[in-house]
Amino acid sequence: MTTVEEVAPNVFRASGTDVNVVILRDGGDLTLIDGGYPGDVAAVENAIRSLGRRPEDVRAMLLTHAHVDHMGALVDFHRRFGIPVLTDPVEVAHARRDYLEQATPKDFLPMLHRRGVLPWLLRIARVGATKSVSVDDAVAFTDGVPLDVPGAPVPVPTHGHTSGHSAFHLPQHGVLVTGDALITAHPLSKIRGPQLLPEVFDHGHGDTLGALENLAVLDAGTIVPGHGPTAFLPIADAVEKAQTQTRDHRHGH
């Protein structure tokens, strides 16, 4: 069952397998931000249809970063309907798979004894976590400029989790789609609330903590993360919590 939550007027969070997808609606036109796992395509389609729209009504698809759990429906819709995929200039090559910055199954072996890790691995394996996905012709956007797509999101560079990771700001709604730069929950994390993903997921060449500074200065009180529930609090407060949680956790407090 796909959950669809309207977090602001015409801004929807839909759930894939332990991962979020965002739909922006502008009249009859949609923008899709991220696409879940390959096995989440039907869930994304159901979310779109629950709004009285069809996948063909998606005018553009934005990719926060080119990890398999965010590319599923984007790869599928791009192939089936020719809908363009837009991402950060650095991430275009990652989407093409010129290189891969992604955790592999062996990265999780040391954690298998931990509660919840094996069920999570099995769950994501069923929805295609080990599949090879790519978009050969993703289009680079310009950071900091509202995109000419439904909802007019503004890309915010948050390089760190991957080398070209982006968040998306909807200033007119005070909404920030943070992708994996800032999350609120994850099956591999004991923490609840604003946080960074566990370090095992970071393969970019940026600074994950430093990337939060680009978010903290924005005007937003609704945060839609790549993983976990929507958070309704000022982004500056969420960033401060994430920084504190991360420092305490990584220094073993």
PDB file of C-alpha atoms in Angstrom:
ATOM      1  CA  MET A   1       0.000   0.000   0.000  1.00  0.00           C
ATOM      2  CA  THR A   2       1.496   3.319  -1.049  1.00  0.00           C
ATOM      3  CA  THR A   3       1.196   6.123   1.489  1.00  0.00           C
ATOM      4  CA  VAL A   4       0.736   9.576  -0.036  1.00  0.00           C
ATOM      5  CA  GLU A   5       0.969  12.607   2.264  1.00  0.00           C
ATOM      6  CA  GLU A   6       0.323  16.189   1.139  1.00  0.00           C
ATOM      7  CA  VAL A   7       3.012  18.039   3.093  1.00  0.00           C
ATOM      8  CA  ALA A   8       2.174  21.444   1.544  1.00  0.00           C
ATOM      9  CA  PRO A   9      -0.252  22.549  -1.186  1.00  0.00           C
ATOM     10  CA  ASN A  10       0.488  20.407  -4.276  1.00  0.00           C
ATOM     11  CA  VAL A  11       3.602  18.876  -2.658  1.00  0.00           C
ATOM     12  CA  PHE A  12       3.305  15.168  -1.901  1.00  0.00           C
ATOM     13  CA  ARG A  13       5.537  12.628  -0.167  1.00  0.00           C
ATOM     14  CA  ALA A  14       4.997   9.043  -1.322  1.00  0.00           C
ATOM     15  CA  SER A  15       6.667   6.010   0.190  1.00  0.00           C
ATOM     16  CA  GLY A  16       8.650   3.316  -1.559  1.00  0.00           C
ATOM     17  CA  THR A  17      10.567   0.579   0.277  1.00  0.00           C
ATOM     18  CA  ASP A  18      12.112   2.459   3.230  1.00  0.00           C
ATOM     19  CA  VAL A  19      12.617   5.421   0.898  1.00  0.00           C
ATOM     20  CA  ASN A  20      10.647   8.533  -0.086  1.00  0.00           C
ATOM     21  CA  VAL A  21       9.542   9.919  -3.429  1.00  0.00           C
ATOM     22  CA  VAL A  22       8.242  13.482  -3.869  1.00  0.00           C
ATOM     23  CA  ILE A  23       5.600  14.594  -6.368  1.00  0.00           C
ATOM     24  CA  LEU A  24       5.041  18.259  -7.226  1.00  0.00           C
ATOM     25  CA  ARG A  25       1.740  19.154  -8.890  1.00  0.00           C
ATOM     26  CA  ASP A  26       1.099  22.231 -11.016  1.00  0.00           C
ATOM     27  CA  GLY A  27      -2.345  22.032 -12.589  1.00  0.00           C
ATOM     28  CA  GLY A  28      -2.331  18.841 -14.640  1.00  0.00           C
ATOM     29  CA  ASP A  29       1.467  18.610 -14.755  1.00  0.00           C
ATOM     30  CA  LEU A  30       3.788  16.841 -12.335  1.00  0.00           C
ATOM     31  CA  THR A  31       7.450  16.810 -11.380  1.00  0.00           C
ATOM     32  CA  LEU A  32       8.844  13.670  -9.750  1.00  0.00           C
ATOM     33  CA  ILE A  33      11.780  13.965  -7.342  1.00  0.00           C
ATOM     34  CA  ASP A  34      13.542  10.596  -6.941  1.00  0.00           C
ATOM     35  CA  GLY A  35      11.994   7.252  -7.790  1.00  0.00           C
ATOM     36  CA  GLY A  36      12.582   4.619  -5.095  1.00  0.00           C
ATOM     37  CA  TYR A  37      14.031   1.192  -5.867  1.00  0.00           C
ATOM     38  CA  PRO A  38      13.496  -0.605  -9.207  1.00  0.00           C
ATOM     39  CA  GLY A  39      10.797  -2.677  -7.477  1.00  0.00           C
ATOM     40  CA  ASP A  40       8.978   0.473  -6.301  1.00  0.00           C
ATOM     41  CA  VAL A  41       7.823   1.509  -9.793  1.00  0.00           C
ATOM     42  CA  ALA A  42       4.265   0.249  -9.203  1.00  0.00           C
ATOM     43  CA  ALA A  43       4.118   2.098  -5.864  1.00  0.00           C
ATOM     44  CA  VAL A  44       5.190   5.338  -7.554  1.00  0.00           C
ATOM     45  CA  GLU A  45       2.634   4.808 -10.336  1.00  0.00           C
ATOM     46  CA  ASN A  46      -0.082   4.180  -7.717  1.00  0.00           C
ATOM     47  CA  ALA A  47       0.886   7.374  -5.906  1.00  0.00           C
ATOM     48  CA  ILE A  48       0.588   9.357  -9.144  1.00  0.00           C
ATOM     49  CA  ARG A  49      -2.756   7.750 -10.004  1.00  0.00           C
ATOM     50  CA  SER A  50      -4.054   8.489  -6.490  1.00  0.00           C
ATOM     51  CA  LEU A  51      -3.702  12.178  -7.429  1.00  0.00           C
ATOM     52  CA  GLY A  52      -5.854  11.605 -10.523  1.00  0.00           C
ATOM     53  CA  ARG A  53      -2.841  11.766 -12.820  1.00  0.00           C
ATOM     54  CA  ARG A  54      -0.892   9.316 -15.000  1.00  0.00           C
ATOM     55  CA  PRO A  55       2.865   8.743 -15.250  1.00  0.00           C
ATOM     56  CA  GLU A  56       2.691  10.430 -18.659  1.00  0.00           C
ATOM     57  CA  ASP A  57       1.707  13.662 -16.870  1.00  0.00           C
ATOM     58  CA  VAL A  58       5.189  13.857 -15.317  1.00  0.00           C
ATOM     59  CA  ARG A  59       7.015  16.614 -17.214  1.00  0.00           C
ATOM     60  CA  ALA A  60      10.406  16.250 -15.530  1.00  0.00           C
ATOM     61  CA  MET A  61      12.143  13.953 -13.054  1.00  0.00           C
ATOM     62  CA  LEU A  62      14.745  15.307 -10.642  1.00  0.00           C
ATOM     63  CA  LEU A  63      17.394  13.101  -9.090  1.00  0.00           C
ATOM     64  CA  THR A  64      18.910  14.051  -5.715  1.00  0.00           C
ATOM     65  CA  HIS A  65      21.650  11.490  -6.361  1.00  0.00           C
ATOM     66  CA  ALA A  66      22.224   8.388  -8.446  1.00  0.00           C
ATOM     67  CA  HIS A  67      21.842   5.617  -5.867  1.00  0.00           C
ATOM     68  CA  VAL A  68      19.726   2.587  -6.817  1.00  0.00           C
ATOM     69  CA  ASP A  69      17.106   3.357  -4.117  1.00  0.00           C
ATOM     70  CA  HIS A  70      16.357   6.750  -5.705  1.00  0.00           C
ATOM     71  CA  MET A  71      16.487   5.819  -9.411  1.00  0.00           C
ATOM     72  CA  GLY A  72      13.873   3.074  -9.852  1.00  0.00           C
ATOM     73  CA  ALA A  73      10.851   4.864 -11.322  1.00  0.00           C
ATOM     74  CA  LEU A  74      13.072   7.497 -12.973  1.00  0.00           C
ATOM     75  CA  VAL A  75      14.874   4.856 -15.054  1.00  0.00           C
ATOM     76  CA  ASP A  76      11.578   3.120 -15.866  1.00  0.00           C
ATOM     77  CA  PHE A  77       9.589   6.258 -16.786  1.00  0.00           C
ATOM     78  CA  HIS A  78      12.522   7.652 -18.769  1.00  0.00           C
ATOM     79  CA  ARG A  79      12.670   4.460 -20.822  1.00  0.00           C
ATOM     80  CA  ARG A  80       8.892   4.120 -21.284  1.00  0.00           C
ATOM     81  CA  PHE A  81       7.808   7.738 -21.735  1.00  0.00           C
ATOM     82  CA  GLY A  82      10.986   9.656 -22.577  1.00  0.00           C
ATOM     83  CA  ILE A  83      10.565  11.956 -19.560  1.00  0.00           C
ATOM     84  CA  PRO A  84      13.817  13.905 -19.004  1.00  0.00           C
ATOM     85  CA  VAL A  85      15.953  13.277 -15.901  1.00  0.00           C
ATOM     86  CA  LEU A  86      17.672  16.325 -14.390  1.00  0.00           C
ATOM     87  CA  THR A  87      20.474  16.245 -11.832  1.00  0.00           C
ATOM     88  CA  ASP A  88      23.540  18.107 -10.561  1.00  0.00           C
ATOM     89  CA  PRO A  89      26.325  18.568 -13.173  1.00  0.00           C
ATOM     90  CA  VAL A  90      28.652  16.349 -11.116  1.00  0.00           C
ATOM     91  CA  GLU A  91      25.984  13.668 -10.664  1.00  0.00           C
ATOM     92  CA  VAL A  92      25.300  13.339 -14.420  1.00  0.00           C
ATOM     93  CA  ALA A  93      28.384  11.106 -14.779  1.00  0.00           C
ATOM     94  CA  HIS A  94      27.343   9.077 -11.711  1.00  0.00           C
ATOM     95  CA  ALA A  95      23.865   8.531 -13.208  1.00  0.00           C
ATOM     96  CA  ARG A  96      25.569   7.381 -16.410  1.00  0.00           C
ATOM     97  CA  ARG A  97      27.702   5.010 -14.308  1.00  0.00           C
ATOM     98  CA  ASP A  98      31.013   6.445 -15.480  1.00  0.00           C
ATOM     99  CA  TYR A  99      31.823   5.651 -11.841  1.00  0.00           C
ATOM    100  CA  LEU A 100      29.854   4.237  -8.903  1.00  0.00           C
ATOM    101  CA  GLU A 101      29.710   5.736  -5.409  1.00  0.00           C
ATOM    102  CA  GLN A 102      27.475   3.239  -3.661  1.00  0.00           C
ATOM    103  CA  ALA A 103      27.675   0.742  -0.818  1.00  0.00           C
ATOM    104  CA  THR A 104      27.946  -2.898  -1.878  1.00  0.00           C
ATOM    105  CA  PRO A 105      26.622  -5.994  -0.051  1.00  0.00           C
ATOM    106  CA  LYS A 106      30.064  -6.706   1.413  1.00  0.00           C
ATOM    107  CA  ASP A 107      30.001  -3.313   3.158  1.00  0.00           C
ATOM    108  CA  PHE A 108      27.170  -4.635   5.341  1.00  0.00           C
ATOM    109  CA  LEU A 109      28.787  -7.957   6.335  1.00  0.00           C
ATOM    110  CA  PRO A 110      30.296  -6.542   9.546  1.00  0.00           C
ATOM    111  CA  MET A 111      26.794  -5.425  10.588  1.00  0.00           C
ATOM    112  CA  LEU A 112      24.866  -8.645   9.985  1.00  0.00           C
ATOM    113  CA  HIS A 113      24.774  -9.480  13.695  1.00  0.00           C
ATOM    114  CA  ARG A 114      22.959  -6.223  14.441  1.00  0.00           C
ATOM    115  CA  ARG A 115      19.228  -6.264  14.972  1.00  0.00           C
ATOM    116  CA  GLY A 116      17.217  -5.379  11.869  1.00  0.00           C
ATOM    117  CA  VAL A 117      20.104  -5.432   9.393  1.00  0.00           C
ATOM    118  CA  LEU A 118      19.380  -8.790   7.761  1.00  0.00           C
ATOM    119  CA  PRO A 119      15.607  -8.181   7.395  1.00  0.00           C
ATOM    120  CA  TRP A 120      16.391  -4.805   5.795  1.00  0.00           C
ATOM    121  CA  LEU A 121      18.916  -6.342   3.374  1.00  0.00           C
ATOM    122  CA  LEU A 122      16.424  -9.033   2.365  1.00  0.00           C
ATOM    123  CA  ARG A 123      13.665  -6.453   1.967  1.00  0.00           C
ATOM    124  CA  ILE A 124      15.708  -4.218  -0.350  1.00  0.00           C
ATOM    125  CA  ALA A 125      17.111  -7.202  -2.276  1.00  0.00           C
ATOM    126  CA  ARG A 126      13.521  -8.117  -3.198  1.00  0.00           C
ATOM    127  CA  VAL A 127      13.006  -4.657  -4.753  1.00  0.00           C
ATOM    128  CA  GLY A 128      16.180  -4.682  -6.803  1.00  0.00           C
ATOM    129  CA  ALA A 129      18.883  -3.222  -4.528  1.00  0.00           C
ATOM    130  CA  THR A 130      21.577  -5.176  -6.378  1.00  0.00           C
ATOM    131  CA  LYS A 131      20.317  -4.293  -9.867  1.00  0.00           C
ATOM    132  CA  SER A 132      22.482  -2.215 -12.154  1.00  0.00           C
ATOM    133  CA  VAL A 133      20.636   0.983 -13.071  1.00  0.00           C
ATOM    134  CA  SER A 134      21.715   4.012 -15.060  1.00  0.00           C
ATOM    135  CA  VAL A 135      20.473   6.986 -17.076  1.00  0.00           C
ATOM    136  CA  ASP A 136      22.726   7.655 -20.060  1.00  0.00           C
ATOM    137  CA  ASP A 137      21.412  11.098 -20.918  1.00  0.00           C
ATOM    138  CA  ALA A 138      20.572  12.889 -17.674  1.00  0.00           C
ATOM    139  CA  VAL A 139      20.543  16.674 -18.084  1.00  0.00           C
ATOM    140  CA  ALA A 140      22.633  18.942 -15.842  1.00  0.00           C
ATOM    141  CA  PHE A 141      20.820  21.802 -14.123  1.00  0.00           C
ATOM    142  CA  THR A 142      22.163  25.073 -12.721  1.00  0.00           C
ATOM    143  CA  ASP A 143      22.316  25.257  -8.920  1.00  0.00           C
ATOM    144  CA  GLY A 144      20.471  28.039  -7.133  1.00  0.00           C
ATOM    145  CA  VAL A 145      18.116  28.874 -10.019  1.00  0.00           C
ATOM    146  CA  PRO A 146      14.412  27.839 -10.012  1.00  0.00           C
ATOM    147  CA  LEU A 147      13.994  25.067 -12.565  1.00  0.00           C
ATOM    148  CA  ASP A 148      11.522  25.516 -15.410  1.00  0.00           C
ATOM    149  CA  VAL A 149       9.499  22.474 -14.367  1.00  0.00           C
ATOM    150  CA  PRO A 150       6.190  22.085 -12.479  1.00  0.00           C
ATOM    151  CA  GLY A 151       6.627  23.370  -8.913  1.00  0.00           C
ATOM    152  CA  ALA A 152       9.756  25.424  -9.810  1.00  0.00           C
ATOM    153  CA  PRO A 153      12.099  23.763  -7.265  1.00  0.00           C
ATOM    154  CA  VAL A 154      15.497  25.350  -6.658  1.00  0.00           C
ATOM    155  CA  PRO A 155      18.464  22.911  -6.624  1.00  0.00           C
ATOM    156  CA  VAL A 156      20.748  23.266  -3.588  1.00  0.00           C
ATOM    157  CA  PRO A 157      24.202  21.648  -3.841  1.00  0.00           C
ATOM    158  CA  THR A 158      24.775  19.289  -0.899  1.00  0.00           C
ATOM    159  CA  HIS A 159      27.779  17.378  -2.157  1.00  0.00           C
ATOM    160  CA  GLY A 160      28.949  14.787   0.348  1.00  0.00           C
ATOM    161  CA  HIS A 161      26.778  11.667   0.481  1.00  0.00           C
ATOM    162  CA  THR A 162      27.693  11.434  -3.209  1.00  0.00           C
ATOM    163  CA  SER A 163      29.975  13.847  -5.048  1.00  0.00           C
ATOM    164  CA  GLY A 164      27.054  15.553  -6.801  1.00  0.00           C
ATOM    165  CA  HIS A 165      24.203  15.227  -4.280  1.00  0.00           C
ATOM    166  CA  SER A 166      21.478  17.902  -4.473  1.00  0.00           C
ATOM    167  CA  ALA A 167      18.587  18.975  -2.300  1.00  0.00           C
ATOM    168  CA  PHE A 168      15.584  20.896  -3.676  1.00  0.00           C
ATOM    169  CA  HIS A 169      14.030  23.992  -2.099  1.00  0.00           C
ATOM    170  CA  LEU A 170      10.434  25.079  -2.683  1.00  0.00           C
ATOM    171  CA  PRO A 171      10.648  28.602  -1.259  1.00  0.00           C
ATOM    172  CA  GLN A 172       7.004  29.406  -2.005  1.00  0.00           C
ATOM    173  CA  HIS A 173       5.941  26.590   0.366  1.00  0.00           C
ATOM    174  CA  GLY A 174       8.831  26.662   2.841  1.00  0.00           C
ATOM    175  CA  VAL A 175       9.547  23.043   1.890  1.00  0.00           C
ATOM    176  CA  LEU A 176      12.964  21.441   1.555  1.00  0.00           C
ATOM    177  CA  VAL A 177      13.444  18.060  -0.122  1.00  0.00           C
ATOM    178  CA  THR A 178      16.739  16.945   1.401  1.00  0.00           C
ATOM    179  CA  GLY A 179      17.364  13.581  -0.286  1.00  0.00           C
ATOM    180  CA  ASP A 180      20.052  11.778   1.696  1.00  0.00           C
ATOM    181  CA  ALA A 181      21.861  14.938   2.826  1.00  0.00           C
ATOM    182  CA  LEU A 182      19.568  14.921   5.881  1.00  0.00           C
ATOM    183  CA  ILE A 183      17.218  12.112   6.879  1.00  0.00           C
ATOM    184  CA  THR A 184      14.841  11.537   9.804  1.00  0.00           C
ATOM    185  CA  ALA A 185      15.011   7.731  10.204  1.00  0.00           C
ATOM    186  CA  HIS A 186      16.615   4.652   8.684  1.00  0.00           C
ATOM    187  CA  PRO A 187      16.377   0.916   9.447  1.00  0.00           C
ATOM    188  CA  LEU A 188      20.135   0.858  10.196  1.00  0.00           C
ATOM    189  CA  SER A 189      19.948   3.794  12.614  1.00  0.00           C
ATOM    190  CA  LYS A 190      18.776   3.731  16.231  1.00  0.00           C
ATOM    191  CA  ILE A 191      18.295   7.506  16.109  1.00  0.00           C
ATOM    192  CA  ARG A 192      14.954   9.162  15.400  1.00  0.00           C
ATOM    193  CA  GLY A 193      14.761  12.684  14.060  1.00  0.00           C
ATOM    194  CA  PRO A 194      17.114  14.763  11.913  1.00  0.00           C
ATOM    195  CA  GLN A 195      20.404  12.961  11.263  1.00  0.00           C
ATOM    196  CA  LEU A 196      22.933  11.948   8.644  1.00  0.00           C
ATOM    197  CA  LEU A 197      22.813   8.489   7.118  1.00  0.00           C
ATOM    198  CA  PRO A 198      25.185   5.952   8.692  1.00  0.00           C
ATOM    199  CA  GLU A 199      28.725   6.410   7.340  1.00  0.00           C
ATOM    200  CA  VAL A 200      28.616   3.106   5.430  1.00  0.00           C
ATOM    201  CA  PHE A 201      26.418   4.862   2.841  1.00  0.00           C
ATOM    202  CA  ASP A 202      28.751   7.789   2.176  1.00  0.00           C
ATOM    203  CA  HIS A 203      30.920   7.347  -0.892  1.00  0.00           C
ATOM    204  CA  GLY A 204      31.193  10.872  -2.201  1.00  0.00           C
ATOM    205  CA  HIS A 205      34.246  13.071  -2.053  1.00  0.00           C
ATOM    206  CA  GLY A 206      32.481  15.886  -0.206  1.00  0.00           C
ATOM    207  CA  ASP A 207      31.865  16.700   3.425  1.00  0.00           C
ATOM    208  CA  THR A 208      28.495  15.348   4.596  1.00  0.00           C
ATOM    209  CA  LEU A 209      28.459  17.525   7.726  1.00  0.00           C
ATOM    210  CA  GLY A 210      29.643  20.578   5.794  1.00  0.00           C
ATOM    211  CA  ALA A 211      26.913  20.092   3.188  1.00  0.00           C
ATOM    212  CA  LEU A 212      24.325  20.765   5.889  1.00  0.00           C
ATOM    213  CA  GLU A 213      25.486  24.390   6.048  1.00  0.00           C
ATOM    214  CA  ASN A 214      23.984  24.960   2.575  1.00  0.00           C
ATOM    215  CA  LEU A 215      20.621  23.823   3.956  1.00  0.00           C
ATOM    216  CA  ALA A 216      20.714  25.672   7.289  1.00  0.00           C
ATOM    217  CA  VAL A 217      20.547  29.128   5.666  1.00  0.00           C
ATOM    218  CA  LEU A 218      17.342  28.390   3.718  1.00  0.00           C
ATOM    219  CA  ASP A 219      13.832  29.440   4.690  1.00  0.00           C
ATOM    220  CA  ALA A 220      12.012  26.155   5.250  1.00  0.00           C
ATOM    221  CA  GLY A 221       9.904  24.652   8.020  1.00  0.00           C
ATOM    222  CA  THR A 222       8.840  21.441   6.266  1.00  0.00           C
ATOM    223  CA  ILE A 223      11.549  18.878   5.563  1.00  0.00           C
ATOM    224  CA  VAL A 224      10.943  15.906   3.266  1.00  0.00           C
ATOM    225  CA  PRO A 225      13.929  13.562   3.601  1.00  0.00           C
ATOM    226  CA  GLY A 226      15.056  10.683   1.417  1.00  0.00           C
ATOM    227  CA  HIS A 227      14.393   8.317   4.330  1.00  0.00           C
ATOM    228  CA  GLY A 228      12.057   8.717   7.302  1.00  0.00           C
ATOM    229  CA  PRO A 229       8.926  10.766   7.998  1.00  0.00           C
ATOM    230  CA  THR A 230       8.382  14.404   7.083  1.00  0.00           C
ATOM    231  CA  ALA A 231       9.732  16.774   9.760  1.00  0.00           C
ATOM    232  CA  PHE A 232       7.925  19.996  10.570  1.00  0.00           C
ATOM    233  CA  LEU A 233      10.544  22.264  12.104  1.00  0.00           C
ATOM    234  CA  PRO A 234      12.862  25.045  10.915  1.00  0.00           C
ATOM    235  CA  ILE A 235      15.669  23.621   8.797  1.00  0.00           C
ATOM    236  CA  ALA A 236      18.295  25.465  10.887  1.00  0.00           C
ATOM    237  CA  ASP A 237      17.066  23.551  13.966  1.00  0.00           C
ATOM    238  CA  ALA A 238      17.032  20.257  12.042  1.00  0.00           C
ATOM    239  CA  VAL A 239      20.601  20.839  10.857  1.00  0.00           C
ATOM    240  CA  GLU A 240      21.742  21.615  14.402  1.00  0.00           C
ATOM    241  CA  LYS A 241      20.125  18.397  15.656  1.00  0.00           C
ATOM    242  CA  ALA A 242      21.695  16.364  12.859  1.00  0.00           C
ATOM    243  CA  GLN A 243      25.138  17.835  13.561  1.00  0.00           C
ATOM    244  CA  THR A 244      24.833  17.109  17.299  1.00  0.00           C
ATOM    245  CA  GLN A 245      23.447  13.585  16.755  1.00  0.00           C
ATOM    246  CA  THR A 246      26.204  12.786  14.277  1.00  0.00           C
ATOM    247  CA  ARG A 247      29.065  14.109  16.395  1.00  0.00           C
ATOM    248  CA  ASP A 248      27.773  12.317  19.494  1.00  0.00           C
ATOM    249  CA  HIS A 249      27.179   9.071  17.607  1.00  0.00           C
ATOM    250  CA  ARG A 250      30.457   9.056  15.676  1.00  0.00           C
ATOM    251  CA  HIS A 251      32.436   9.877  18.799  1.00  0.00           C
ATOM    252  CA  GLY A 252      30.717   7.112  20.729  1.00  0.00           C
ATOM    253  CA  HIS A 253      28.819   9.249  23.262  1.00  0.00           C
TER     254      HIS A 253
END
